[in-house]
CSV table of C-alpha atoms and ligand atoms in Angstrom, one decimal:
chain,number,residue,atom,x,y,z
A,979,MET,CA,-0.1,-0.4,0.0
A,980,LYS,CA,1.4,3.4,-1.0
A,981,LEU,CA,0.4,5.4,1.6
A,982,LEU,CA,2.3,2.8,4.0
A,983,ASP,CA,5.5,3.0,2.5
A,984,GLN,CA,5.3,7.4,2.5
A,985,LEU,CA,4.7,7.7,6.0
A,986,THR,CA,8.0,9.2,7.7
A,987,TYR,CA,7.7,6.4,10.5
A,988,PRO,CA,5.7,3.1,10.2
A,989,ILE,CA,3.1,4.4,13.2
A,990,ILE,CA,-0.1,4.4,13.2
A,991,GLN,CA,-2.5,5.6,15.4
A,992,GLY,CA,-5.1,3.1,16.1
A,993,PRO,CA,-8.7,5.1,15.9
A,994,MET,CA,-10.4,4.7,19.4
A,995,ALA,CA,-14.6,5.1,19.4
A,996,GLY,CA,-15.5,7.1,22.9
A,997,GLY,CA,-14.6,11.1,21.8
A,998,PHE,CA,-11.0,10.5,22.4
A,999,CYS,CA,-9.7,10.7,19.7
A,1000,VAL,CA,-10.1,14.3,19.2
A,1001,PRO,CA,-9.4,16.4,16.0
A,1002,ALA,CA,-6.2,17.5,17.7
A,1003,LEU,CA,-5.0,14.4,18.3
A,1004,VAL,CA,-5.4,13.3,14.8
A,1005,ALA,CA,-3.3,15.9,13.2
A,1006,ALA,CA,-1.0,16.3,15.5
A,1007,VAL,CA,0.2,12.4,14.4
A,1008,SER,CA,-0.2,13.1,10.6
A,1009,ASN,CA,1.9,16.6,11.4
A,1010,ALA,CA,4.5,13.8,13.8
A,1011,GLY,CA,5.1,12.2,10.7
A,1012,GLY,CA,3.1,9.2,11.3
A,1013,LEU,CA,-0.9,8.2,10.4
A,1014,GLY,CA,-3.9,10.3,12.8
A,1015,SER,CA,-7.0,8.2,13.1
A,1016,LEU,CA,-10.1,9.1,13.3
A,1017,PRO,CA,-12.9,7.0,14.9
A,1018,CYS,CA,-16.4,7.6,12.9
A,1019,SER,CA,-18.2,4.0,14.0
A,1020,LEU,CA,-19.7,7.0,17.3
A,1021,LEU,CA,-20.1,9.0,15.1
A,1022,SER,CA,-23.4,10.8,13.0
A,1023,PRO,CA,-22.3,12.1,8.6
A,1024,ALA,CA,-23.1,15.3,10.6
A,1025,VAL,CA,-20.3,15.2,13.3
A,1026,MET,CA,-18.5,13.1,10.9
A,1027,ARG,CA,-17.7,15.8,8.8
A,1028,GLU,CA,-17.2,18.9,11.0
A,1029,GLN,CA,-14.3,16.2,12.5
A,1030,VAL,CA,-13.2,15.3,9.5
A,1031,GLY,CA,-12.8,20.3,9.0
A,1032,GLN,CA,-11.2,20.2,12.2
A,1033,ILE,CA,-9.0,17.4,10.8
A,1034,ARG,CA,-7.7,19.1,7.3
A,1035,HIS,CA,-7.6,22.9,9.2
A,1036,ALA,CA,-5.1,21.3,11.2
A,1037,THR,CA,-2.6,19.5,8.7
A,1038,GLU,CA,-2.4,18.6,5.5
A,1039,GLN,CA,-0.8,15.3,6.0
A,1040,PRO,CA,-2.9,12.3,5.0
A,1041,PHE,CA,-5.5,10.5,8.6
A,1042,LEU,CA,-7.5,7.8,8.3
A,1043,LEU,CA,-11.0,7.3,9.0
A,1044,ASN,CA,-12.2,3.9,11.2
A,1045,PHE,CA,-15.9,2.4,11.0
A,1046,PHE,CA,-17.5,-1.2,12.7
A,1047,VAL,CA,-18.7,-2.2,10.5
A,1048,GLN,CA,-23.0,-2.9,11.2
A,1049,LYS,CA,-26.6,-3.2,11.3
A,1050,THR,CA,-28.9,-1.6,12.9
A,1051,PRO,CA,-30.2,-4.7,14.7
A,1052,ALA,CA,-34.1,-4.6,16.4
A,1053,PRO,CA,-34.6,-5.7,19.0
A,1054,SER,CA,-37.2,-7.5,20.6
A,1055,GLU,CA,-38.5,-5.9,24.4
A,1056,GLU,CA,-38.0,-8.7,26.2
A,1057,GLU,CA,-35.0,-8.8,24.7
A,1058,VAL,CA,-34.4,-5.9,26.2
A,1059,ALA,CA,-36.6,-6.1,29.4
A,1060,SER,CA,-34.1,-9.5,29.7
A,1061,ALA,CA,-30.8,-7.5,28.9
A,1062,SER,CA,-32.2,-4.6,32.0
A,1063,GLU,CA,-33.0,-7.0,34.5
A,1064,LEU,CA,-29.2,-8.8,33.9
A,1065,LEU,CA,-27.8,-4.9,34.7
A,1066,ARG,CA,-30.0,-4.6,37.9
A,1067,PRO,CA,-27.5,-5.0,40.6
A,1068,VAL,CA,-25.6,-2.4,38.9
A,1069,TRP,CA,-28.4,0.6,38.3
A,1070,GLN,CA,-30.1,-0.1,41.7
A,1071,SER,CA,-26.7,0.8,42.7
A,1072,LEU,CA,-27.3,4.6,40.8
A,1073,GLY,CA,-30.2,4.1,43.0
A,1074,TRP,CA,-32.4,4.3,39.6
A,1075,ASP,CA,-36.0,2.3,39.7
A,1076,SER,CA,-35.6,1.3,36.4
A,1077,LEU,CA,-32.4,0.9,33.1
A,1078,PRO,CA,-33.0,4.3,30.9
A,1079,ARG,CA,-33.8,3.1,26.8
A,1080,PRO,CA,-31.2,4.4,25.0
A,1081,GLN,CA,-32.6,7.1,22.0
A,1082,GLN,CA,-31.2,5.1,19.0
A,1083,TRP,CA,-28.8,1.3,19.4
A,1084,CYS,CA,-25.7,2.6,16.8
A,1085,GLN,CA,-25.2,4.8,13.8
A,1086,ASP,CA,-26.7,3.6,10.2
A,1087,PHE,CA,-23.6,2.7,8.8
A,1088,ALA,CA,-25.2,2.9,5.4
A,1089,ALA,CA,-25.1,6.5,6.0
A,1090,GLN,CA,-21.8,6.6,7.7
A,1091,PHE,CA,-20.4,4.9,4.0
A,1092,GLU,CA,-22.1,7.6,1.7
A,1093,THR,CA,-20.0,10.1,4.2
A,1094,LEU,CA,-17.0,8.3,3.9
A,1095,LEU,CA,-17.3,8.5,0.3
A,1096,GLU,CA,-18.2,11.6,0.2
A,1097,LEU,CA,-15.7,13.2,2.5
A,1098,ARG,CA,-12.1,11.1,0.8
A,1099,PRO,CA,-9.9,10.3,3.4
A,1100,ALA,CA,-6.4,9.0,1.6
A,1101,VAL,CA,-7.5,5.6,3.8
A,1102,ALA,CA,-10.7,4.0,5.7
A,1103,SER,CA,-9.9,1.1,8.1
A,1104,PHE,CA,-12.7,-1.8,9.4
A,1105,THR,CA,-13.3,-4.1,11.8
A,1106,PHE,CA,-16.2,-6.3,13.2
A,1107,ASP,CA,-17.4,-7.4,10.2
A,1108,ILE,CA,-15.7,-7.5,6.2
A,1109,LEU,CA,-16.8,-5.1,3.7
A,1110,ASP,CA,-18.1,-6.7,0.5
A,1111,ARG,CA,-15.9,-6.5,-3.3
A,1112,GLN,CA,-18.3,-3.3,-4.9
A,1113,GLN,CA,-18.1,-1.6,-1.0
A,1114,VAL,CA,-14.0,-1.6,-1.7
A,1115,ASP,CA,-14.5,-1.5,-5.3
A,1116,ARG,CA,-17.0,2.4,-4.6
A,1117,LEU,CA,-13.7,2.7,-1.8
A,1118,HIS,CA,-10.9,2.6,-4.5
A,1119,GLU,CA,-13.1,4.3,-7.0
A,1120,ALA,CA,-12.9,7.3,-4.9
A,1121,GLY,CA,-9.2,6.7,-4.2
A,1122,ILE,CA,-9.6,5.8,-1.0
A,1123,GLY,CA,-7.3,3.4,0.4
A,1124,VAL,CA,-9.0,-0.4,2.6
A,1125,ILE,CA,-7.8,-1.8,5.8
A,1126,GLY,CA,-9.8,-4.4,7.4
A,1127,THR,CA,-9.3,-6.1,10.9
A,1128,VAL,CA,-8.1,-9.2,11.9
A,1129,THR,CA,-7.1,-11.4,14.7
A,1130,HIS,CA,-6.6,-15.0,12.9
A,1131,VAL,CA,-5.8,-16.4,9.2
A,1132,ALA,CA,-9.0,-16.8,7.7
A,1133,GLU,CA,-10.3,-13.2,8.3
A,1134,ALA,CA,-6.9,-12.3,6.7
A,1135,LEU,CA,-7.4,-14.0,3.9
A,1136,ALA,CA,-10.9,-12.7,3.4
A,1137,TRP,CA,-10.4,-9.3,3.7
A,1138,GLN,CA,-7.8,-10.2,0.6
A,1139,ALA,CA,-10.4,-11.9,-1.7
A,1140,ALA,CA,-12.7,-8.5,-0.8
A,1141,GLY,CA,-10.0,-6.5,-2.8
A,1142,ALA,CA,-8.6,-5.2,1.4
A,1143,ASP,CA,-5.6,-3.2,0.0
A,1144,ALA,CA,-4.1,-3.6,4.0
A,1145,VAL,CA,-5.2,-6.1,7.2
A,1146,VAL,CA,-4.5,-4.6,10.9
A,1147,ALA,CA,-3.4,-7.8,12.4
A,1148,SER,CA,-4.2,-7.4,15.9
A,1149,GLY,CA,-3.2,-9.3,18.8
A,1150,VAL,CA,-5.6,-10.5,22.0
A,1151,GLU,CA,-3.2,-8.1,23.9
A,1152,ALA,CA,-5.1,-5.4,21.8
A,1153,GLY,CA,-6.5,-3.0,24.3
A,1154,GLY,CA,-10.8,-2.0,23.5
A,1155,HIS,CA,-13.2,-4.0,21.3
A,1156,ARG,CA,-12.1,-7.3,19.6
A,1157,GLY,CA,-12.6,-7.3,15.3
A,1158,THR,CA,-13.4,-10.9,14.9
A,1159,PHE,CA,-16.2,-12.0,12.0
A,1160,ILE,CA,-14.9,-14.9,11.3
A,1161,GLY,CA,-15.7,-18.2,14.5
A,1162,ARG,CA,-16.6,-17.5,17.8
A,1163,GLN,CA,-15.0,-14.6,19.4
A,1164,GLU,CA,-13.9,-16.9,22.4
A,1165,ASP,CA,-11.6,-18.6,20.4
A,1166,ALA,CA,-9.9,-16.2,18.5
A,1167,THR,CA,-6.8,-16.0,21.1
A,1168,LEU,CA,-3.9,-15.6,19.2
A,1169,GLY,CA,-0.8,-13.5,20.7
A,1170,ALA,CA,-0.2,-10.3,18.6
A,1171,ARG,CA,3.7,-12.2,18.3
A,1172,GLU,CA,2.0,-15.8,16.7
A,1173,LEU,CA,-0.6,-13.9,14.4
A,1174,TRP,CA,1.9,-11.0,13.0
A,1175,PRO,CA,4.0,-14.3,10.8
A,1176,GLN,CA,1.0,-15.8,10.0
A,1177,VAL,CA,-1.0,-13.0,9.2
A,1178,VAL,CA,2.6,-12.0,7.0
A,1179,ALA,CA,3.2,-15.7,6.3
A,1180,ALA,CA,-0.4,-16.8,4.3
A,1181,VAL,CA,-1.2,-12.7,2.3
A,1182,ASP,CA,0.4,-10.8,0.2
A,1183,ILE,CA,-1.3,-7.2,1.2
A,1184,ASP,CA,0.2,-5.3,3.6
A,1185,VAL,CA,0.0,-6.1,7.6
A,1186,ILE,CA,0.1,-3.5,9.9
A,1187,ALA,CA,0.7,-4.9,13.5
A,1188,ALA,CA,-1.0,-4.2,16.6
A,1189,GLY,CA,-1.4,-5.3,20.5
A,1190,ASN,CA,1.0,-4.2,22.8
A,1191,ILE,CA,2.5,-2.3,21.3
A,1192,MET,CA,4.4,0.5,23.1
A,1193,ASP,CA,8.2,1.6,22.2
A,1194,GLY,CA,10.6,2.1,19.8
A,1195,ALA,CA,11.9,-1.9,19.7
A,1196,ASP,CA,8.3,-3.4,20.5
A,1197,ILE,CA,8.3,-2.0,16.3
A,1198,ARG,CA,11.4,-3.1,15.6
A,1199,GLU,CA,9.5,-6.5,16.3
A,1200,ALA,CA,6.8,-6.3,14.4
A,1201,MET,CA,8.2,-5.5,11.3
A,1202,ALA,CA,11.2,-8.1,11.7
A,1203,ALA,CA,8.4,-10.5,11.9
A,1204,GLY,CA,7.2,-8.7,8.2
A,1205,ALA,CA,4.7,-6.0,9.2
A,1206,LYS,CA,5.0,-2.9,6.9
A,1207,ALA,CA,3.5,-0.6,9.9
A,1208,VAL,CA,2.7,-0.6,13.4
A,1209,GLN,CA,-0.3,0.5,14.8
A,1210,MET,CA,-0.5,1.9,18.9
A,1211,GLY,CA,-3.6,2.3,20.5
A,1212,THR,CA,-2.8,2.5,24.9
A,1213,ALA,CA,-0.1,3.9,24.0
A,1214,PHE,CA,-1.8,7.7,22.7
A,1215,LEU,CA,-4.7,7.2,24.4
A,1216,VAL,CA,-2.6,8.6,27.4
A,1217,THR,CA,-0.9,11.1,25.1
A,1218,ASP,CA,-1.8,15.0,26.2
A,1219,GLU,CA,-4.4,15.9,23.4
A,1220,ALA,CA,-6.4,12.5,24.0
A,1221,ALA,CA,-9.9,13.4,25.8
A,1222,VAL,CA,-9.9,11.1,28.5
A,1223,HIS,CA,-11.5,11.3,31.7
A,1224,PRO,CA,-9.9,11.9,34.8
A,1225,ALA,CA,-10.1,9.0,36.2
A,1226,TYR,CA,-10.2,6.6,33.4
A,1227,ARG,CA,-6.1,8.4,33.2
A,1228,ALA,CA,-5.3,7.8,36.3
A,1229,GLN,CA,-6.2,4.3,35.7
A,1230,LEU,CA,-4.3,3.3,32.6
A,1231,LEU,CA,-1.0,5.6,34.9
A,1232,SER,CA,-1.2,3.5,37.9
A,1233,LYS,CA,1.7,1.8,37.3
A,1234,THR,CA,-0.9,-1.1,39.2
A,1235,ALA,CA,-3.4,-1.6,36.5
A,1236,SER,CA,-4.6,-5.1,35.6
A,1237,THR,CA,-7.1,-6.1,31.9
A,1238,ARG,CA,-8.8,-8.6,30.8
A,1239,LEU,CA,-11.1,-9.2,28.0
A,1240,THR,CA,-14.7,-8.7,29.0
A,1241,ARG,CA,-18.3,-8.5,27.0
A,1242,ALA,CA,-20.5,-7.0,29.5
A,1243,PHE,CA,-20.0,-3.7,28.7
A,1244,SER,CA,-20.3,-3.3,25.0
A,1245,GLY,CA,-21.8,-7.9,24.2
A,1246,ARG,CA,-18.3,-7.9,22.5
A,1247,TYR,CA,-14.8,-9.3,23.8
A,1248,ALA,CA,-13.1,-5.9,24.8
A,1249,ARG,CA,-10.1,-5.7,26.6
A,1250,GLY,CA,-9.8,-3.0,29.9
A,1251,ILE,CA,-8.7,-2.6,32.6
A,1252,GLU,CA,-10.7,-5.1,35.5
A,1253,ASN,CA,-13.1,-2.8,38.1
A,1254,ARG,CA,-16.2,-3.5,39.4
A,1255,PHE,CA,-18.8,-3.5,37.0
A,1256,MET,CA,-16.7,-6.1,35.0
A,1257,ARG,CA,-16.5,-8.4,38.7
A,1258,GLN,CA,-20.5,-7.9,38.8
A,1259,MET,CA,-21.7,-8.7,35.5
A,1260,ALA,CA,-18.8,-11.7,35.5
A,1261,ALA,CA,-21.9,-14.5,36.1
A,1262,MET,CA,-24.0,-13.1,33.7
A,1263,GLU,CA,-21.4,-12.3,30.4
A,1264,ALA,CA,-22.8,-15.3,28.5
A,1265,LEU,CA,-26.2,-14.1,28.5
A,1266,VAL,CA,-25.9,-10.0,27.9
A,1267,PRO,CA,-27.2,-9.4,23.7
A,1268,ALA,CA,-24.5,-8.5,21.5
A,1269,TYR,CA,-23.6,-5.4,20.2
A,1270,PRO,CA,-24.1,-2.9,19.7
A,1271,VAL,CA,-27.5,-3.7,21.8
A,1272,GLN,CA,-25.4,-4.0,24.8
A,1273,ASN,CA,-23.2,-1.1,23.9
A,1274,ALA,CA,-26.4,1.2,24.5
A,1275,LEU,CA,-28.0,-0.5,27.2
A,1276,THR,CA,-24.3,0.7,29.4
A,1277,GLY,CA,-24.3,4.0,28.1
A,1278,SER,CA,-26.8,5.2,30.8
A,1279,ILE,CA,-24.8,3.8,33.3
A,1280,ARG,CA,-21.5,4.9,31.5
A,1281,ALA,CA,-22.0,8.1,31.4
A,1282,ALA,CA,-23.2,9.0,35.4
A,1283,ALA,CA,-20.2,6.8,36.2
A,1284,ALA,CA,-18.4,9.8,34.3
A,1285,ALA,CA,-20.5,12.5,35.8
A,1286,ASN,CA,-19.7,10.7,39.5
A,1287,ASN,CA,-16.3,10.2,38.7
A,1288,ASP,CA,-16.3,6.5,39.1
A,1289,PRO,CA,-13.7,4.5,37.5
A,1290,GLU,CA,-15.4,1.6,38.9
A,1291,LEU,CA,-18.6,1.3,36.9
A,1292,MET,CA,-16.8,3.0,33.3
A,1293,SER,CA,-15.6,1.0,31.0
A,1294,LEU,CA,-12.0,1.4,31.4
A,1295,TRP,CA,-10.5,0.3,27.7
A,1296,ALA,CA,-6.7,-0.6,27.4
A,1297,GLY,CA,-4.3,-2.9,26.2
A,1298,THR,CA,-1.7,-5.5,27.9
A,1299,GLY,CA,1.4,-2.9,27.5
A,1300,VAL,CA,-1.3,0.0,29.6
A,1301,ASN,CA,1.8,-0.2,32.7
A,1302,ARG,CA,4.1,1.0,30.0
A,1303,SER,CA,2.2,3.8,28.8
A,1304,ARG,CA,4.2,7.2,28.7
A,1305,PRO,CA,1.9,10.3,28.9
A,1306,MET,CA,3.2,13.5,26.7
A,1307,PRO,CA,2.3,14.8,24.1
A,1308,VAL,CA,1.8,13.5,20.9
A,1309,ALA,CA,4.8,14.8,18.9
A,1310,GLN,CA,7.3,14.0,21.6
A,1311,LEU,CA,5.8,10.2,21.6
A,1312,ILE,CA,6.5,9.9,17.9
A,1313,HIS,CA,9.3,11.6,18.1
A,1314,THR,CA,10.5,9.3,20.7
A,1315,LEU,CA,9.6,5.7,19.2
A,1316,ALA,CA,11.1,7.1,16.2
A,1317,ALA,CA,14.3,7.8,18.2
A,1318,GLU,CA,14.6,4.3,19.9
A,1319,LEU,CA,13.8,3.2,16.1
A,1320,GLY,CA,17.6,5.0,14.6
A,1321,HIS,CA,15.4,7.1,12.9
A,1322,SER,CA,17.3,10.9,13.8
B,1128,LIG,C1,-9.7,3.0,24.3
B,1128,LIG,C2,-9.7,2.2,22.6
B,1128,LIG,C3,-11.3,2.4,21.9
B,1128,LIG,C4,-10.4,1.1,20.4
B,1128,LIG,N1,-11.8,1.6,20.2
B,1128,LIG,C5,-11.1,1.1,18.5
B,1128,LIG,C6,-11.7,1.6,17.4
B,1128,LIG,O1,-12.7,2.1,17.8
B,1128,LIG,N2,-12.0,0.8,16.3
B,1128,LIG,C7,-11.0,-0.2,16.0
B,1128,LIG,O2,-10.5,-0.5,14.6
B,1128,LIG,N3,-10.3,-0.1,17.1
B,1128,LIG,C8,-10.4,0.3,17.9
B,1128,LIG,N4,-9.2,0.0,19.0
B,1128,LIG,C9,-8.3,-0.2,19.3
B,1128,LIG,C10,-6.4,0.2,18.5
B,1128,LIG,O3,-7.2,0.8,17.0
B,1128,LIG,C11,-5.8,-0.7,18.3
B,1128,LIG,O4,-5.6,-1.2,17.2
B,1128,LIG,C12,-5.2,-1.1,19.5
B,1128,LIG,O5,-5.5,-0.2,21.0
B,1128,LIG,C13,-3.9,-1.3,19.7
B,1128,LIG,O6,-3.9,-2.3,20.4
B,1128,LIG,P1,-2.3,-1.6,21.9
B,1128,LIG,O7,-3.9,-0.9,22.6
B,1128,LIG,O8,-1.8,-3.2,22.6
B,1128,LIG,O9,-1.8,-0.4,21.4
B,1128,LIG,C14,-9.2,1.1,20.3
B,1128,LIG,C15,-8.7,0.8,21.2
B,1128,LIG,C16,-8.8,1.0,22.4
B,1128,LIG,C17,-7.2,0.9,23.8
């Protein structure tokens, strides 16, 4: 993929949905010689346009837009009622009589896709599912590079067959949601250092390595495994530009954080710092509805936790490398990584 060859440094800032990757962060990464990513999955077309405008105002460098490939669900009243019942111990602990009904389950992916075509970033990446050949062709016709997210070889081959230019190979250590879309999420447990060489050997397209990459030595290891670039999430979450709630940030920087996978917050397995919500919901985890229904249902709980400065009920997404996080401005992080890599 030409764009990856053109980057000053082979470093992609992982898209992180939830309002953390504000336009100033994305632009700062691209201006410093990496590739900034704007997570669009939770944004309406109007907000996508506004934020892309802000990025373009702050940088002339290429950047990436990222999406969850998903269909808007239509759960029955019974499904919603039983899912809120599973969450009862949590909302009762907040003193509520019932769990508020979300206004929407998720953004409309079809509308986001048309907006993506209109906005024409250099590249777009996708997770949670796969595009069809026709969608990939439309992106290519608009001059947009296409990257899929994979957690095992079969998914990498599927994206290659759909016409993708590259795949992000994301090991089980990675922070945030697993991208698994073929087979059961609980079976996609390959660690990054096993996954990268397997995917590199299986596909002809570029491979971007992700999962517990925190410093220059980690980047070198990924490149030695055959990756063309790396995608780092957790490392950018503690930069000065990231819009992270202070209580979440304190957990990220505690140096004693312990992470694990849970599907209790969102209905899809994701890695975060263990807290009371995860422990309280552990026995019900297998029963909660699939993403995005559970994610929407826990939205009011997470918002209340943020308002109360209570990290015990927030989703504290982070990778296994969290205790190696280095808080600093984006430009300094990129230059530190470049120096560790032996570039200037
Ligand atoms: C808070 C958080 C939110 C994330 N949200 C997204 C997302 O919206 N889309 C996506 O493709 N990946 C998402 N990820 C994954 C990152 O882009 C990246 O691949 C991952 O963090 C790499 O692993 P690391 O955290 O060990 O560096 C998220 C990760 C974190 C920590």
